[in-house]
Structures are given as C-alpha cells and as structure tokens.
Amino acid sequence: MIKAHEIKSSFINSLQDPEYFTQRILNKHLWSIQSEVIKSVRDYPRTAVRSCHGIGKTFTAAMCILWFLYTHEKSIVLSTAPTWRQVEKLIWKEIRSAYRESVVPLGGSLSPKTPELHLIYDEWYAAGLSTNEPDRFQGFHEEYILCVVDEAAGVNIEIFEAIEGILTSSGARLLLIGNPTSIGTPFYDAFTKPGYNTFHISAFDTPNFTITGITPEDIANNTWKSKAKEVPYPRLITPQWVFDRYKMWGENSAPYQVRVMGNFPQQGEDTLIPLSWIELAIQRWEEMPEGDFRQLGVDVAAYGSDKTVIADRRGFKVMPLDVYSQKSTRETAGFVVSKAREVGTGKIRVDEIGIGRGVVDSLEEEGFENVGVNVAEKSSDTERFHNLRAELWWRLRELLDPDKEPIALPDDDELLAELASVKYKVDARGAIQIESKDEMRKRLGHSPDRADAVVLAFAENLYEGFATSGGNLYVNKFFQ
C-alpha cells in the first residue's frame, strides 16, 4: 500500500521527470525517444516530432497530456487532430486507458462521453477540440497551457494561427507530432525554421530495430530474419512490416520515405496527387457516411501479375476494394454482376481497352448498359485534356483536394502507393497528359489496377461539375 508521503514524493519527483510520472504513477512504459519527447515538452516551449508509422505517437502524446495536467497547477491542456475520430477515438482512448490503470488514483472527473478531464471545472482541465472551428482555440490564457497537435501535417493553417494566440505565457508549451506527409505546411516549417526542438524518428530508430540490430541494408538484402527471431515490442513497427512495404513500394517511393523513414516526401512538380491529400482521404473514411448514389469501377487484368479490381463507390466514400487474380473474362463478369446485386446498382464502368472488352460484352449480355469506358478517346474539354484518361484522373485529383468537397478512401497501402505515384505532363498543345499504364508498369513494376478502378468508380460525375445533394453525387449526361 502506497502511503501519503510516498504519493507526495512521487508527484514532486515527477515534476522534473516525466518518465518517473509515466512509469511510477501511470504504470506505463516509455521507450527511450518517447521519454525524450516528453522531457522536451518540459524543457522547451515548442517541440515537433516527425516519425515513421507505428511508433506509438498517439500514446506518447496522451502520456504527455496527463503528465502536464497533473503536475502543473491550474493548467489547461488542449488536444486536436485532423479528424474528430482521431481526437475522440485515438488520443483520448489512450488517456482514458492510462487514467483507469494508474497505480495512484488520479482524481478529477473524466467524462465517459466527451474528450474532457476536469480537475477544477473551467480552471484546471484537459479537452479535445475539433479542427473545423478555429474560433474554439481562442480565449485560453493561463500560465501553464499545453496544446498537442496529433498528425500535425494534416491540420490546416487556420488552426495553427488560432493556436499561436494562446501560447503567450512563459509556461505555454506546444507539441506537434505526426507522419511528415506534406511539405509547405506549418508542421514542415517546424523542421525548417528556428523555434522548435525537433525529433526525427525512422523505423530503424525504434526498439524492434535497435535492439535486434536490423539495418536498412538488412531489409534491402532480406537478411533481417536472422536477427529478428523475436519482436521485443509487437505493438510497434516491425521488421516484417517494413520489409513488406520495401517490396511493395520501393525505398525511393513517397509512401516508404514517409511511413518507414519518417522523411518529408520529395514531391516533384510532375506528381499528380500529393501524398498528404491521399492520407487525409484515408483518415476521413471512418467518419464519412455512405451516400445513396452507387457505382462500380472495374479495372480488368489478364492472366499474370496484374489484378482485376472492383471499386465500390457509395456517394463520396469508396469501400474496401475487391481484388482478384487470374480470372477469365466470364468469371470476372460474374464477380461484377454479383457485386452489383449486393450493392444495389446498375451503374458499372469498365475500362474496355484490351481484355476489358470481353467483360463489357458479357455485362451487356446481362442487361447492363453504358458499361464500357475507352480512356483513349477524346475528353469533353480537348483544349485542357490530352484524352479521356487525363480528364478522369484530373477530376479525381480535384475530388481529393481537401479544400473542396473531398472523398474518402479505404486504408489500402497498395492503393495509396499507386495514387501517389501517378505523374503527368503538359503536351505540345498545352493539354494535361497522364502517363500511360504501360509507362507506369515499366516504372513501378506493376499496373495501377487499384487506382484505375477508383478513377472509373467516379467517372459518372466528371463532366458537369460536382452537383451534390445530401452528400451524394449525381449522374451527368456524359454516359446517358
């Protein structure tokens, strides 16, 4: 039984040692860099952490919130993230878990329904805020105030401007943490301009690699298995995951550089869709409702390494993709018909070039109309687009723009990589031209089957703007 004087001593020590507080009071373990991050929040007004995937970023932020709140009298702690789900279901899930499992009862009032923890109501508390209303970040002025921005690369500049207005006291602290998905953002500026104590964490800086001695060369040469007989931290990024992504993406790809190496993407001017837009579309998926409008996009593969993919689009939301290998055109058509009946739609768009023509014929025999799409045909705006393929891809790019009415994508690593890899150029006439499938296959080693299926799923609405009603996209005249 811990006695009162021991509790008091523990809290006094924890004021100077966040690791002590986290491990002795919260009963949670920090690995070395996690501990250094929280100590940085103690010692520096501004801390920024860019890292790979799966290092316990959200856990670290949650431990920092509890340490700061309970060791700074009448403090205010605010947390935010790009989506409300990330605030409520991720970072505050970690806070609730640590609060319940602490060795010493922490006291205060933890709301079971909202992201709020009050020690003294309106004077001493932590709260999670959404990022759709910058005004909510105004009016907070205390000697000790901490603002934590999780997945900071996806938070818009208006929120950062509002946060700046509350960081005026000597005890104010700011923690930015996340994957470095985008350049030209306040998160990127934190690593390129003075004012922040920064951390850069790649997969190879984490315990499953430092303890086992696994290096980038081990991953590249496939010699890592001899060192990884056991994984010390199964919840953190693992060598198997890194190796799989090395094979899937390639070490020079934007997804590998961001999610494995923790580097900002070196995005060329010829990249069609920024990686950050795709990441935000994936983050939106849980919160995005399914719309009433339904359409299937189908990219057909011949026998071989390419895949046949069915993309099921429901309003602005793309459901998890159906992927098939080595199927005949008749079998593929059967899968598409079955999916159409399951979804309840007669709207199907199939790339009819090559092997896809056989699938189109089979579907038309079954009574489906206006199925085939020939992306080599002229676009509806021949001055702006080289061909229909360019127009379809460019309109998908516009739908992924977070400043517009963006769509939501499933969390699919191969889809992410394909979308982030597409390049474009301007032809001799000044029209936009997307690289061909053959060009992508030569450059990437495979065809962009998943991405093309998603493009086709949104082909219906691409010629008369994005008319919306109740969150649904409506049919235009192009395919009628």
Tab-separated table of C-alpha atoms in Angstrom, residues 68-409:
chain	number	residue	atom	x	y	z
A	68	PHE	CA	1.483	18.105	-17.847
A	69	LEU	CA	-2.063	18.293	-16.491
A	70	TYR	CA	-1.339	16.649	-13.148
A	71	THR	CA	1.990	18.334	-12.477
A	72	HIS	CA	1.115	21.944	-13.352
A	73	GLU	CA	-1.383	23.602	-11.056
A	74	LYS	CA	-4.448	25.091	-12.774
A	75	SER	CA	-3.140	24.119	-16.178
A	76	ILE	CA	-5.127	23.793	-19.388
A	77	VAL	CA	-4.314	21.120	-21.959
A	78	LEU	CA	-5.874	21.147	-25.423
A	79	SER	CA	-5.514	18.350	-27.964
A	80	THR	CA	-6.536	18.238	-31.598
A	81	ALA	CA	-6.033	16.232	-34.807
A	82	PRO	CA	-7.210	16.382	-38.444
A	83	THR	CA	-10.452	14.456	-37.730
A	84	TRP	CA	-12.772	14.204	-34.755
A	85	ARG	CA	-12.330	10.424	-34.725
A	86	GLN	CA	-8.585	10.864	-34.190
A	87	VAL	CA	-9.273	13.165	-31.249
A	88	GLU	CA	-12.046	11.164	-29.616
A	89	LYS	CA	-11.229	7.558	-30.505
A	90	LEU	CA	-7.417	7.542	-30.626
A	91	ILE	CA	-5.625	10.013	-28.356
A	92	TRP	CA	-8.423	10.124	-25.774
A	93	LYS	CA	-8.720	6.356	-25.826
A	94	GLU	CA	-5.100	6.273	-24.615
A	95	ILE	CA	-5.848	8.942	-21.986
A	96	ARG	CA	-8.850	7.016	-20.649
A	97	SER	CA	-6.887	3.778	-20.508
A	98	ALA	CA	-3.981	5.346	-18.596
A	99	TYR	CA	-6.375	7.173	-16.245
A	100	ARG	CA	-8.176	3.937	-15.323
A	101	GLU	CA	-4.995	1.868	-14.944
A	102	SER	CA	-2.873	4.342	-12.948
A	103	VAL	CA	-1.243	2.987	-9.802
A	104	VAL	CA	-2.316	6.072	-7.842
A	105	PRO	CA	-5.935	7.279	-8.258
A	106	LEU	CA	-5.542	10.458	-10.268
A	107	GLY	CA	-8.693	12.204	-9.160
A	108	GLY	CA	-10.715	14.660	-11.167
A	109	SER	CA	-13.695	13.970	-13.393
A	110	LEU	CA	-13.146	12.079	-16.647
A	111	SER	CA	-16.112	12.344	-18.998
A	112	PRO	CA	-17.218	8.957	-20.365
A	113	LYS	CA	-18.770	10.520	-23.490
A	114	THR	CA	-16.665	13.542	-24.449
A	115	PRO	CA	-12.877	14.129	-24.517
A	116	GLU	CA	-12.712	16.074	-21.271
A	117	LEU	CA	-10.896	15.610	-17.960
A	118	HIS	CA	-11.585	18.212	-15.275
A	119	LEU	CA	-9.648	18.694	-12.056
A	120	ILE	CA	-11.252	22.054	-11.300
A	121	TYR	CA	-14.032	22.879	-13.738
A	122	ASP	CA	-13.164	25.817	-16.046
A	123	GLU	CA	-9.841	26.324	-14.218
A	124	TRP	CA	-7.834	23.114	-14.438
A	125	TYR	CA	-8.647	20.638	-17.207
A	126	ALA	CA	-7.804	18.874	-20.476
A	127	ALA	CA	-10.078	18.795	-23.516
A	128	GLY	CA	-10.076	17.579	-27.100
A	129	LEU	CA	-11.127	20.036	-29.797
A	130	SER	CA	-12.105	19.507	-33.428
A	131	THR	CA	-10.307	21.330	-36.232
A	132	ASN	CA	-13.314	22.599	-38.149
A	133	GLU	CA	-13.786	25.695	-35.956
A	134	PRO	CA	-10.619	27.765	-35.362
A	135	ASP	CA	-12.565	30.068	-33.014
A	136	ARG	CA	-12.729	27.275	-30.443
A	137	PHE	CA	-8.988	27.687	-29.852
A	138	GLN	CA	-9.322	31.299	-28.810
A	139	GLY	CA	-9.724	32.754	-25.325
A	140	PHE	CA	-7.478	30.331	-23.388
A	141	HIS	CA	-4.980	32.246	-21.252
A	142	GLU	CA	-3.260	30.542	-18.332
A	143	GLU	CA	0.281	30.478	-17.015
A	144	TYR	CA	0.521	26.782	-17.813
A	145	ILE	CA	-1.081	25.739	-21.069
A	146	LEU	CA	-0.182	22.851	-23.363
A	147	CYS	CA	-1.500	22.337	-26.876
A	148	VAL	CA	-0.943	18.938	-28.508
A	149	VAL	CA	-1.496	18.559	-32.267
A	150	ASP	CA	-1.578	14.898	-33.335
A	151	GLU	CA	-0.948	14.053	-37.026
A	152	ALA	CA	0.017	17.704	-37.348
A	153	ALA	CA	0.754	17.597	-41.091
A	154	GLY	CA	-2.985	17.269	-41.757
A	155	VAL	CA	-4.121	20.239	-39.654
A	156	ASN	CA	-4.810	23.397	-41.632
A	157	ILE	CA	-3.061	26.724	-41.194
A	158	GLU	CA	-6.118	28.467	-39.682
A	159	ILE	CA	-5.923	26.174	-36.654
A	160	PHE	CA	-2.207	26.888	-36.216
A	161	GLU	CA	-2.886	30.608	-36.395
A	162	ALA	CA	-5.531	30.275	-33.684
A	163	ILE	CA	-3.184	28.198	-31.513
A	164	GLU	CA	-0.492	30.857	-31.750
A	165	GLY	CA	-2.827	33.276	-29.995
A	166	ILE	CA	-2.957	31.192	-26.797
A	167	LEU	CA	0.773	30.455	-26.466
A	168	THR	CA	1.681	33.783	-24.869
A	169	SER	CA	2.596	32.838	-21.298
A	170	SER	CA	6.012	31.729	-20.060
A	171	GLY	CA	4.622	28.313	-19.157
A	172	ALA	CA	2.966	27.681	-22.524
A	173	ARG	CA	4.001	24.571	-24.431
A	174	LEU	CA	3.258	23.219	-27.921
A	175	LEU	CA	3.751	19.636	-29.121
A	176	LEU	CA	3.389	18.795	-32.816
A	177	ILE	CA	3.612	15.119	-33.684
A	178	GLY	CA	2.855	13.036	-36.771
A	179	ASN	CA	3.873	11.460	-40.053
A	180	PRO	CA	5.574	14.023	-42.360
A	181	THR	CA	3.117	13.669	-45.220
A	182	SER	CA	3.247	17.170	-46.672
A	183	ILE	CA	5.675	19.987	-47.358
A	184	GLY	CA	4.673	23.646	-47.286
A	185	THR	CA	2.689	23.269	-44.043
A	186	PRO	CA	3.223	24.676	-40.525
A	187	PHE	CA	4.383	21.182	-39.490
A	188	TYR	CA	7.029	21.239	-42.226
A	189	ASP	CA	8.059	24.755	-41.167
A	190	ALA	CA	8.740	23.470	-37.654
A	191	PHE	CA	11.670	21.449	-39.069
A	192	THR	CA	13.000	24.060	-41.467
A	193	LYS	CA	12.780	27.251	-39.394
A	194	PRO	CA	14.117	28.117	-35.919
A	195	GLY	CA	11.973	27.907	-32.788
A	196	TYR	CA	11.354	24.202	-32.269
A	197	ASN	CA	13.205	21.384	-30.567
A	198	THR	CA	12.754	18.658	-33.168
A	199	PHE	CA	12.871	14.866	-33.393
A	200	HIS	CA	13.147	12.708	-36.494
A	201	ILE	CA	12.302	9.040	-35.902
A	202	SER	CA	12.633	6.417	-38.618
A	203	ALA	CA	11.683	2.764	-38.229
A	204	PHE	CA	15.348	1.989	-37.703
A	205	ASP	CA	15.425	4.222	-34.591
A	206	THR	CA	12.725	2.182	-32.849
A	207	PRO	CA	13.272	-0.694	-30.380
A	208	ASN	CA	12.387	-3.550	-32.742
A	209	PHE	CA	15.328	-2.452	-34.886
A	210	THR	CA	17.806	-1.006	-32.377
A	211	ILE	CA	17.564	-3.996	-30.012
A	212	THR	CA	17.881	-6.563	-32.810
A	213	GLY	CA	20.448	-4.565	-34.794
A	214	ILE	CA	18.421	-4.617	-38.008
A	215	THR	CA	19.628	-2.021	-40.529
A	216	PRO	CA	18.279	-0.651	-43.825
A	217	GLU	CA	20.776	-2.917	-45.571
A	218	ASP	CA	19.255	-5.955	-43.811
A	219	ILE	CA	15.842	-5.012	-45.181
A	220	ALA	CA	17.185	-4.379	-48.695
A	221	ASN	CA	19.164	-7.639	-48.743
A	222	ASN	CA	16.469	-9.694	-46.970
A	223	THR	CA	18.901	-10.691	-44.200
A	224	TRP	CA	16.790	-9.273	-41.367
A	225	LYS	CA	15.083	-12.547	-40.407
A	226	SER	CA	18.252	-13.991	-38.906
A	227	LYS	CA	18.286	-11.082	-36.429
A	228	ALA	CA	14.560	-10.937	-35.688
A	229	LYS	CA	13.859	-14.283	-34.063
A	230	GLU	CA	11.638	-12.385	-31.613
A	231	VAL	CA	9.996	-8.963	-31.796
A	232	PRO	CA	10.636	-7.132	-28.484
A	233	TYR	CA	7.746	-4.668	-28.962
A	234	PRO	CA	4.955	-6.321	-31.006
A	235	ARG	CA	2.772	-3.181	-30.922
A	236	LEU	CA	5.449	-1.029	-32.562
A	237	ILE	CA	6.531	-1.054	-36.204
A	238	THR	CA	8.049	-4.448	-37.045
A	239	PRO	CA	10.784	-5.580	-39.453
A	240	GLN	CA	8.249	-7.756	-41.289
A	241	TRP	CA	6.012	-4.740	-41.940
A	242	VAL	CA	8.956	-2.669	-43.179
A	243	PHE	CA	10.202	-5.471	-45.432
A	244	ASP	CA	6.740	-5.971	-46.940
A	245	ARG	CA	6.483	-2.245	-47.714
A	246	TYR	CA	10.013	-2.206	-49.118
A	247	LYS	CA	8.898	-4.834	-51.643
A	248	MET	CA	5.511	-3.220	-52.266
A	249	TRP	CA	6.543	0.427	-52.546
A	250	GLY	CA	10.301	0.577	-53.137
A	251	GLU	CA	12.644	2.561	-50.908
A	252	ASN	CA	12.541	5.707	-53.058
A	253	SER	CA	8.750	5.985	-53.137
A	254	ALA	CA	6.944	8.711	-51.216
A	255	PRO	CA	4.976	6.252	-49.017
A	256	TYR	CA	8.159	4.413	-47.983
A	257	GLN	CA	10.037	7.618	-47.252
A	258	VAL	CA	7.154	8.930	-45.135
A	259	ARG	CA	5.824	5.828	-43.395
A	260	VAL	CA	9.122	3.980	-42.896
A	261	MET	CA	11.885	6.583	-42.921
A	262	GLY	CA	9.935	9.466	-41.385
A	263	ASN	CA	11.049	11.847	-44.153
A	264	PHE	CA	9.019	14.551	-45.813
A	265	PRO	CA	8.154	13.493	-49.380
A	266	GLN	CA	10.334	14.853	-52.152
A	267	GLN	CA	7.342	15.633	-54.321
A	268	GLY	CA	8.175	16.527	-57.900
A	269	GLU	CA	6.282	19.099	-59.912
A	270	ASP	CA	5.027	16.261	-62.137
A	271	THR	CA	3.304	14.363	-59.307
A	272	LEU	CA	-0.431	14.364	-59.942
A	273	ILE	CA	-1.818	13.833	-56.412
A	274	PRO	CA	0.028	14.929	-53.247
A	275	LEU	CA	0.557	12.129	-50.749
A	276	SER	CA	-0.931	14.281	-47.978
A	277	TRP	CA	-4.267	14.503	-49.839
A	278	ILE	CA	-4.428	10.705	-50.052
A	279	GLU	CA	-3.549	10.296	-46.362
A	280	LEU	CA	-6.315	12.747	-45.404
A	281	ALA	CA	-8.811	10.852	-47.573
A	282	ILE	CA	-7.913	7.657	-45.681
A	283	GLN	CA	-8.269	9.433	-42.332
A	284	ARG	CA	-11.759	10.650	-43.330
A	285	TRP	CA	-13.019	7.166	-44.132
A	286	GLU	CA	-14.345	6.212	-40.676
A	287	GLU	CA	-16.377	9.410	-40.367
A	288	MET	CA	-17.677	9.658	-43.926
A	289	PRO	CA	-21.280	8.376	-44.306
A	290	GLU	CA	-22.237	6.188	-47.242
A	291	GLY	CA	-24.174	8.136	-49.888
A	292	ASP	CA	-27.174	6.834	-51.788
A	293	PHE	CA	-25.532	7.062	-55.206
A	294	ARG	CA	-23.768	3.763	-56.012
A	295	GLN	CA	-21.378	2.931	-58.836
A	296	LEU	CA	-18.767	0.253	-59.505
A	297	GLY	CA	-15.458	0.935	-61.233
A	298	VAL	CA	-13.765	-2.129	-62.719
A	299	ASP	CA	-10.203	-2.443	-63.967
A	300	VAL	CA	-9.721	-5.796	-65.687
A	301	ALA	CA	-6.439	-7.705	-65.738
A	302	ALA	CA	-5.345	-10.516	-67.987
A	303	TYR	CA	-3.630	-13.609	-66.602
A	304	GLY	CA	-0.362	-12.675	-64.926
A	305	SER	CA	0.766	-10.427	-62.103
A	306	ASP	CA	-1.822	-7.678	-62.694
A	307	LYS	CA	-5.040	-7.686	-60.681
A	308	THR	CA	-8.691	-7.277	-61.526
A	309	VAL	CA	-10.121	-4.710	-59.110
A	310	ILE	CA	-13.700	-3.698	-58.350
A	311	ALA	CA	-14.103	-0.331	-56.618
A	312	ASP	CA	-17.453	0.143	-54.872
A	313	ARG	CA	-18.197	3.862	-54.578
A	314	ARG	CA	-21.091	4.991	-52.341
A	315	GLY	CA	-21.575	8.735	-52.541
A	316	PHE	CA	-18.223	10.277	-51.634
A	317	LYS	CA	-16.969	7.079	-49.980
A	318	VAL	CA	-15.001	4.219	-51.568
A	319	MET	CA	-15.494	0.896	-49.821
A	320	PRO	CA	-12.635	-1.643	-49.387
A	321	LEU	CA	-11.611	-2.887	-52.816
A	322	ASP	CA	-12.366	-6.352	-54.201
A	323	VAL	CA	-9.232	-7.770	-55.822
A	324	TYR	CA	-8.977	-10.913	-57.986
A	325	SER	CA	-6.120	-12.716	-59.731
A	326	GLN	CA	-6.046	-14.791	-62.888
A	327	LYS	CA	-9.739	-14.871	-63.750
A	328	SER	CA	-11.288	-15.283	-67.193
A	329	THR	CA	-13.470	-12.524	-68.615
A	330	ARG	CA	-16.579	-14.636	-67.935
A	331	GLU	CA	-15.535	-15.193	-64.320
A	332	THR	CA	-14.757	-11.512	-63.901
A	333	ALA	CA	-18.130	-10.513	-65.315
A	334	GLY	CA	-19.784	-12.913	-62.881
A	335	PHE	CA	-17.994	-11.285	-59.940
A	336	VAL	CA	-19.069	-7.844	-61.162
A	337	VAL	CA	-22.716	-8.880	-61.554
A	338	SER	CA	-22.703	-10.398	-58.071
A	339	LYS	CA	-21.184	-7.222	-56.619
A	340	ALA	CA	-23.711	-5.014	-58.440
A	341	ARG	CA	-26.579	-7.015	-56.966
A	342	GLU	CA	-25.010	-6.851	-53.497
A	343	VAL	CA	-24.579	-3.081	-53.727
A	344	GLY	CA	-27.909	-2.497	-55.454
A	345	THR	CA	-26.731	-0.594	-58.511
A	346	GLY	CA	-26.827	-0.968	-62.270
A	347	LYS	CA	-24.142	1.643	-62.757
A	348	ILE	CA	-20.877	-0.023	-63.717
A	349	ARG	CA	-17.886	1.464	-65.521
A	350	VAL	CA	-15.286	-0.888	-67.041
A	351	ASP	CA	-12.083	0.007	-68.874
A	352	GLU	CA	-12.923	-1.620	-72.205
A	353	ILE	CA	-9.457	-1.392	-73.743
A	354	GLY	CA	-7.872	-4.812	-74.292
A	355	ILE	CA	-9.099	-7.667	-72.105
A	356	GLY	CA	-11.784	-5.453	-70.598
A	357	ARG	CA	-13.800	-5.581	-73.841
A	358	GLY	CA	-14.775	-9.179	-73.120
A	359	VAL	CA	-16.090	-8.237	-69.684
A	360	VAL	CA	-18.073	-5.335	-71.163
A	361	ASP	CA	-19.661	-7.682	-73.728
A	362	SER	CA	-20.649	-10.161	-71.003
A	363	LEU	CA	-22.162	-7.430	-68.829
A	364	GLU	CA	-24.133	-6.012	-71.763
A	365	GLU	CA	-25.497	-9.512	-72.430
A	366	GLU	CA	-26.722	-9.467	-68.826
A	367	GLY	CA	-28.633	-6.246	-69.494
A	368	PHE	CA	-26.224	-3.617	-68.140
A	369	GLU	CA	-25.965	-0.520	-70.346
A	370	ASN	CA	-23.295	2.146	-70.904
A	371	VAL	CA	-20.685	-0.018	-69.213
A	372	GLY	CA	-17.560	0.421	-71.327
A	373	VAL	CA	-15.191	3.359	-70.980
A	374	ASN	CA	-12.463	3.901	-73.583
A	375	VAL	CA	-9.965	6.174	-71.819
A	376	ALA	CA	-8.040	6.716	-75.080
A	377	GLU	CA	-10.974	8.654	-76.543
A	378	LYS	CA	-11.241	12.431	-76.633
A	379	SER	CA	-12.064	14.275	-73.438
A	380	SER	CA	-15.021	16.635	-73.105
A	381	ASP	CA	-12.516	19.516	-72.997
A	382	THR	CA	-9.944	18.804	-75.698
A	383	GLU	CA	-8.067	22.062	-75.116
A	384	ARG	CA	-7.420	21.249	-71.469
A	385	PHE	CA	-7.015	17.439	-71.524
A	386	HIS	CA	-4.977	15.211	-73.831
A	387	ASN	CA	-7.596	12.438	-73.712
A	388	LEU	CA	-10.367	10.996	-71.554
A	389	ARG	CA	-7.846	9.249	-69.292
A	390	ALA	CA	-6.299	12.617	-68.410
A	391	GLU	CA	-9.699	14.131	-67.676
A	392	LEU	CA	-10.816	11.271	-65.434
A	393	TRP	CA	-7.591	11.309	-63.454
A	394	TRP	CA	-7.537	15.102	-63.106
A	395	ARG	CA	-11.118	15.172	-61.840
A	396	LEU	CA	-10.256	12.519	-59.241
A	397	ARG	CA	-7.394	14.764	-58.173
A	398	GLU	CA	-9.885	17.582	-57.675
A	399	LEU	CA	-12.146	15.329	-55.598
A	400	LEU	CA	-9.186	14.537	-53.335
A	401	ASP	CA	-8.356	18.205	-52.795
A	402	PRO	CA	-9.028	18.791	-49.059
A	403	ASP	CA	-10.042	22.405	-49.747
A	404	LYS	CA	-13.038	21.201	-51.767
A	405	GLU	CA	-15.668	18.522	-51.038
A	406	PRO	CA	-13.260	15.617	-50.710
A	407	ILE	CA	-13.898	11.914	-50.998
A	408	ALA	CA	-12.879	9.179	-48.547
A	409	LEU	CA	-10.664	6.199	-49.398
